[in-house]
């Protein structure tokens, strides 16, 4: 089974790269989907550039939300910030009921069209899973371990950096993975507000009634999301394994 | 009932934060935005400019009261009361500003809440949320809070309190379509959920009974979840369009490449994983002793499954249903992009016309629906979980 999964993964990656680098070689495959001689391959921009812009937006937003969410998570699990913990928990729960599209839509009028509303919406929406997992990770550190750390004479800061955070790392990484994968999808909607990304391809297809464009945009985004999910899950396993070996 | 006298204590850090933010909003941010018509840029107006002196004063006094409660009172009920007073006063003040700035019979002028109002509402909302969290209300009380709040908001809307605000102006223009799209939204969200329950429950039971299937089936469903919604909607348009072209019956049933059909199918596919996975998790949690006792009593396999296992797994299955419902209500929004209708129609139209009021007309009900669904189903899960123990 693991061999099979690895082959599938490599095949998906190869397919994605081949399509992004030489889209025209796939033209015969998509041609049956078009009507009245419409172009079978997206021709209003470079697919590779769009994919990279898409990934860039998602990663920028994810980096910002990771910094803020982990910081806040650490803050509310310290004794000085404990007062904010119940409220932040509730807020995370409420926040998760907000559809990402609504967040995006409400941001547009505030900051205008383009990359900015997408970045803000992705940032805000990406905060939640990371924040929640950071809190759970930090709170479920076994009390015995924490006491042992204090007993060894570690300061609160040392304990946080070399005991609590490493123990919480798997969960934090899982949060980052969830938020990245959600954001790859949400970023496509960003194209409705003129952000550069793969959504452009899908929307061009919807507007010109060209199924080939829709399928291309959808497949590339979907493949990217799946590969990203997979790669991060692998990275997580690897980090956890090294952490346990040490 | 003894009346607890609110005691002053050292400053509450959250209260201090909220009070400072709220005060800044009142002093420096526009209270309402006035536009002489829908297209021109807005003109900010302060609280004192739009309301008569006494009303502005009363409004500020109430907000000061709320701030005081936030800063120095620890009793959660008092804090909640203060927050709700603040929300009511701000809402009424905005409505009054709308009435005051709109000349009689004028349907062109637009008055929208300004940044100050939004910041104030967020601060008061946080204060109320914090108070409710501290009160640790049970499931019944939470639903009651929701019902009271919904009723109050519904009454105000029905009474026409906010009719002069720009969002309600957009509503007045789109009233018929709004009702239709709202129905479509609910129909898509609930219909795909119902179909998913019918299919995913047996899948979950099967995966529980046959562990060999579990990894493969749940893994496949997981892959579907990672496909972005807009992409899945788009991808499904092609096969459904082809189906409609090839099978006249499908076309007669309303299945087309564009419209509600691909949206419903996509939502259905997304809904499978949480329900199937939670069914497996719930069944796993059923104590073996309970199953064996039931068998010992001479129950048939079917009776054990429906009468014992599924019943005991119900809270976890319901949690899956809650996840799906909230997720669906949000995702239906995107269906508007492929002509599937729903409240997202207003959101995307609003984005297209840079008309924030139209965006809000779609977005506010979506968020309210998702939030209410979460509160009600969470309460239901909690009640069931208690009954189970």
XYZ file of C-alpha atoms in Angstrom, chain B residues 5-389:
385
model
C -24.700 44.296 44.245
C -22.017 44.668 41.586
C -18.690 45.038 43.332
C -15.915 47.158 41.980
C -12.616 45.374 41.749
C -9.335 45.923 39.969
C -9.675 46.740 36.294
C -10.656 43.875 34.032
C -7.984 43.567 31.281
C -10.430 42.484 28.574
C -12.846 45.203 29.648
C -10.067 47.789 29.506
C -9.156 46.718 25.976
C -12.771 46.860 24.813
C -13.475 50.161 26.542
C -10.438 51.824 24.942
C -11.331 50.441 21.494
C -14.973 51.489 21.877
C -14.101 54.976 23.100
C -11.684 55.433 20.190
C -14.427 54.346 17.804
C -16.915 56.833 19.244
C -14.450 59.711 19.192
C -12.497 59.244 15.978
C -14.401 57.010 13.566
C -17.439 58.004 11.489
C -20.726 56.899 13.004
C -22.623 56.692 9.722
C -21.722 57.141 6.066
C -24.048 59.346 4.084
C -24.363 59.064 0.300
C -26.684 61.235 -1.752
C -27.154 58.242 -4.075
C -25.982 54.647 -4.452
C -22.906 55.334 -6.575
C -21.187 58.422 -5.175
C -18.443 58.060 -2.547
C -19.675 58.328 1.033
C -19.490 61.268 3.352
C -18.687 60.391 7.005
C -20.903 61.817 9.752
C -20.274 61.790 13.508
C -22.766 60.859 16.201
C -23.304 64.479 17.245
C -23.939 65.643 13.689
C -26.757 63.198 12.986
C -28.717 62.942 16.235
C -30.363 65.644 18.354
C -28.238 66.577 21.357
C -30.355 64.691 23.914
C -30.315 61.453 21.899
C -26.592 61.633 21.258
C -26.067 62.281 24.952
C -28.275 59.329 25.975
C -26.417 57.109 23.551
C -23.032 58.141 24.923
C -24.238 57.754 28.511
C -25.395 54.184 27.842
C -22.101 53.355 26.189
C -20.253 54.846 29.156
C -22.343 52.620 31.417
C -21.429 49.564 29.356
C -17.762 50.568 29.484
C -17.937 50.966 33.255
C -19.472 47.523 33.621
C -16.813 46.078 31.322
C -14.050 47.720 33.359
C -15.088 47.164 36.915
C -17.938 44.677 37.361
C -17.181 40.981 37.595
C -20.770 39.698 37.691
C -21.324 38.040 34.308
C -25.064 38.833 34.200
C -24.471 42.529 34.761
C -21.812 42.504 32.052
C -24.172 40.741 29.652
C -26.948 43.192 30.447
C -24.620 46.142 29.883
C -23.447 44.717 26.554
C -27.008 44.099 25.357
C -28.025 47.602 26.426
C -25.111 48.933 24.396
C -26.019 46.884 21.311
C -29.647 48.003 21.504
C -28.708 51.650 21.901
C -26.203 51.586 19.036
C -28.712 49.818 16.776
C -31.440 52.329 17.619
C -29.043 55.244 17.165
C -28.045 54.028 13.702
C -31.692 53.546 12.791
C -32.491 57.052 14.080
C -29.571 58.458 12.096
C -30.991 56.790 9.005
C -34.390 58.349 9.623
C -32.893 61.771 10.362
C -30.668 61.886 7.258
C -33.330 60.617 4.851
C -35.710 63.290 3.557
C -39.341 62.062 3.575
C -40.152 59.950 0.530
C -36.555 59.985 -0.734
C -35.444 56.566 -1.991
C -32.109 57.627 -3.455
C -30.221 58.664 -0.356
C -28.119 55.922 1.266
C -27.207 55.878 4.945
C -24.910 53.066 6.054
C -23.366 52.318 9.438
C -19.823 53.699 9.560
C -16.624 52.109 10.844
C -17.366 53.489 14.316
C -20.585 51.529 14.560
C -18.965 48.315 13.363
C -16.103 48.627 15.865
C -18.581 49.395 18.659
C -20.719 46.393 17.740
C -17.660 44.128 17.674
C -16.564 45.396 21.114
C -20.036 44.977 22.609
C -20.390 41.584 20.939
C -17.090 40.478 22.482
C -18.248 41.730 25.872
C -21.512 39.787 25.539
C -19.738 36.661 24.280
C -17.290 36.810 27.173
C -20.149 37.246 29.678
C -22.114 34.335 28.205
C -18.986 32.164 28.209
C -18.400 32.992 31.885
C -22.027 32.105 32.716
C -21.527 28.636 31.218
C -25.148 28.332 30.077
C -26.545 24.843 29.459
C -27.821 23.789 26.026
C -31.391 24.933 26.700
C -30.305 28.382 27.837
C -28.054 28.836 24.825
C -30.885 28.065 22.426
C -33.120 30.376 24.453
C -30.584 33.225 24.144
C -30.469 32.631 20.415
C -34.258 32.542 20.128
C -34.695 35.763 22.117
C -32.037 37.545 20.079
C -33.499 36.292 16.794
C -36.995 37.330 17.868
C -35.794 40.801 18.858
C -33.945 41.269 15.574
C -36.911 39.877 13.632
C -39.351 42.218 15.380
C -37.144 45.220 14.686
C -36.862 44.256 11.024
C -40.597 43.581 10.685
C -41.402 46.846 12.392
C -39.266 48.642 9.842
C -36.859 50.116 12.392
C -33.937 49.851 9.987
C -35.812 50.603 6.763
C -33.832 53.779 6.100
C -30.468 52.026 6.266
C -28.815 51.135 3.001
C -28.837 47.347 3.507
C -32.597 47.434 3.968
C -32.852 49.700 0.914
C -31.173 46.944 -1.083
C -33.578 44.474 0.489
C -36.598 46.574 -0.462
C -35.444 46.577 -4.086
C -34.733 42.823 -4.060
C -37.424 41.554 -1.654
C -38.922 38.933 -4.018
C -35.581 37.653 -5.153
C -34.325 37.583 -1.585
C -37.072 35.216 -0.471
C -36.457 32.991 -3.486
C -32.689 32.887 -3.085
C -32.946 32.296 0.666
C -35.232 29.315 0.033
C -32.850 28.036 -2.622
C -29.931 28.451 -0.217
C -31.615 26.431 2.526
C -32.883 23.867 0.070
C -29.397 23.256 -1.354
C -27.753 23.112 2.082
C -30.364 20.852 3.697
C -31.112 18.698 0.648
C -27.480 17.774 0.070
C -27.135 17.109 3.795
C -30.141 14.760 3.803
C -28.860 12.870 0.765
C -25.425 12.616 2.348
C -26.867 11.209 5.597
C -28.747 8.543 3.651
C -25.587 7.483 1.817
C -22.843 8.125 4.373
C -24.505 6.378 7.309
C -24.436 2.936 5.620
C -20.897 3.665 4.405
C -19.873 4.419 7.970
C -21.545 1.270 9.308
C -19.891 -0.810 6.602
C -16.466 0.697 7.359
C -16.997 -0.076 11.028
C -17.955 -3.689 10.343
C -15.276 -4.304 7.721
C -12.087 -2.643 9.002
C -10.237 -3.557 5.788
C -12.370 -1.047 3.870
C -11.892 1.790 6.336
C -8.593 3.350 5.231
C -9.433 3.194 1.538
C -12.967 4.558 1.716
C -12.303 7.313 4.237
C -9.076 8.218 2.401
C -10.975 8.655 -0.863
C -13.608 10.815 0.808
C -10.809 12.840 2.369
C -9.280 13.529 -1.046
C -12.644 14.886 -2.225
C -12.651 17.287 0.730
C -9.342 18.801 -0.321
C -10.638 19.835 -3.754
C -11.551 23.522 -3.611
C -15.298 24.092 -3.776
C -15.283 26.384 -6.795
C -13.167 23.819 -8.643
C -15.450 20.904 -7.806
C -18.488 22.939 -8.815
C -16.776 23.735 -12.078
C -15.565 20.197 -12.720
C -19.033 18.740 -12.146
C -20.538 21.097 -14.681
C -18.969 19.186 -17.565
C -20.264 15.654 -16.778
C -23.693 16.902 -15.717
C -23.956 18.978 -18.851
C -22.982 15.916 -20.889
C -25.524 13.802 -18.987
C -28.275 16.300 -19.732
C -27.251 16.307 -23.389
C -27.239 12.521 -23.656
C -30.217 11.580 -21.473
C -33.384 13.595 -22.168
C -34.933 12.368 -18.906
C -32.073 13.903 -16.906
C -32.570 17.188 -18.710
C -36.312 17.006 -18.057
C -35.581 16.539 -14.345
C -33.757 19.859 -14.393
C -30.241 18.431 -14.440
C -28.031 20.793 -16.396
C -24.365 21.669 -16.483
C -25.089 25.104 -15.106
C -27.281 25.760 -12.108
C -28.232 23.978 -8.941
C -27.463 20.388 -9.996
C -23.640 20.548 -9.960
C -23.792 22.548 -6.738
C -26.022 19.978 -5.051
C -23.819 17.093 -6.199
C -20.640 18.860 -5.034
C -22.127 19.685 -1.631
C -23.298 16.101 -1.319
C -19.784 14.823 -2.055
C -18.247 17.211 0.475
C -20.747 16.103 3.112
C -19.887 12.416 2.918
C -16.600 12.431 4.818
C -17.605 14.111 8.101
C -20.720 11.954 8.443
C -19.085 8.649 7.471
C -15.998 9.333 9.610
C -18.091 10.325 12.602
C -20.324 7.277 12.201
C -17.220 5.092 12.375
C -15.873 7.022 15.368
C -19.238 6.899 17.137
C -19.687 3.165 16.595
C -16.145 2.569 17.823
C -17.056 4.334 21.058
C -19.972 1.969 21.811
C -18.924 -0.254 24.746
C -18.596 -3.873 23.710
C -20.434 -4.930 26.891
C -23.562 -3.093 25.743
C -23.544 -4.885 22.386
C -22.991 -8.262 24.010
C -25.704 -7.672 26.578
C -28.122 -6.833 23.762
C -27.138 -10.004 21.892
C -27.584 -11.986 25.097
C -31.099 -10.615 25.392
C -31.798 -12.297 22.070
C -31.828 -9.167 19.884
C -31.244 -9.731 16.193
C -28.303 -8.159 14.411
C -30.557 -5.445 12.994
C -32.063 -4.718 16.414
C -28.605 -4.442 17.972
C -27.521 -2.039 15.251
C -30.543 0.272 15.347
C -31.542 -0.119 18.987
C -28.157 -0.078 20.675
C -25.181 0.792 18.511
C -26.586 3.648 16.425
C -28.439 5.047 19.412
C -25.275 5.163 21.484
C -23.273 6.570 18.572
C -25.866 9.247 17.843
C -24.136 12.191 19.583
C -20.956 11.663 17.558
C -22.896 11.172 14.315
C -24.814 14.354 15.057
C -21.535 16.193 15.541
C -20.667 15.147 11.997
C -24.024 16.420 10.781
C -23.405 19.736 12.533
C -20.031 20.112 10.802
C -21.659 19.375 7.442
C -24.591 21.716 7.929
C -22.437 24.679 8.904
C -19.999 23.898 6.095
C -22.817 23.546 3.558
C -24.496 26.807 4.498
C -21.177 28.535 3.833
C -20.349 26.661 0.642
C -23.717 27.174 -1.034
C -22.562 30.791 -1.319
C -20.067 29.750 -3.986
C -22.832 27.987 -5.931
C -23.978 31.413 -7.100
C -20.889 31.557 -9.316
C -22.161 28.644 -11.419
C -25.723 29.874 -11.535
C -26.849 27.683 -8.619
C -28.627 30.556 -6.904
C -28.684 31.005 -3.144
C -27.803 34.053 -1.100
C -24.342 34.090 -2.668
C -26.038 35.655 -5.692
C -26.235 38.941 -3.779
C -22.683 38.589 -2.476
C -21.151 38.181 -5.932
C -23.437 40.732 -7.518
C -22.432 43.163 -4.784
C -18.747 42.444 -5.379
C -19.304 43.028 -9.089
C -21.005 46.376 -8.531
C -18.746 47.361 -5.585
C -21.962 47.722 -3.620
C -21.122 46.710 -0.060
C -24.774 46.912 0.957
C -25.681 44.242 -1.535
C -22.761 42.090 -0.299
C -24.016 42.497 3.251
C -27.574 41.655 2.209
C -26.218 38.245 1.196
C -23.462 37.789 3.766
C -25.310 38.733 6.983
C -28.083 36.122 6.592
C -25.523 33.464 5.606
C -23.438 34.083 8.702
C -26.558 34.263 10.887
C -27.855 30.987 9.449
C -24.542 29.181 9.915
C -24.186 30.524 13.434
C -27.742 29.564 14.454
C -27.318 26.087 12.968
C -24.122 25.644 14.983
C -25.723 26.806 18.256
C -28.841 24.642 17.857
C -27.008 21.486 16.787
C -24.317 21.906 19.454
C -27.070 22.114 22.052
C -28.729 19.016 20.594
C -25.446 17.069 20.705
C -24.938 18.085 24.325
C -28.465 17.031 25.318
C -28.029 13.659 23.612
C -24.634 13.150 25.159
C -26.110 13.758 28.606
C -29.048 11.448 27.941
C -26.583 8.775 26.878
C -24.801 8.900 30.217
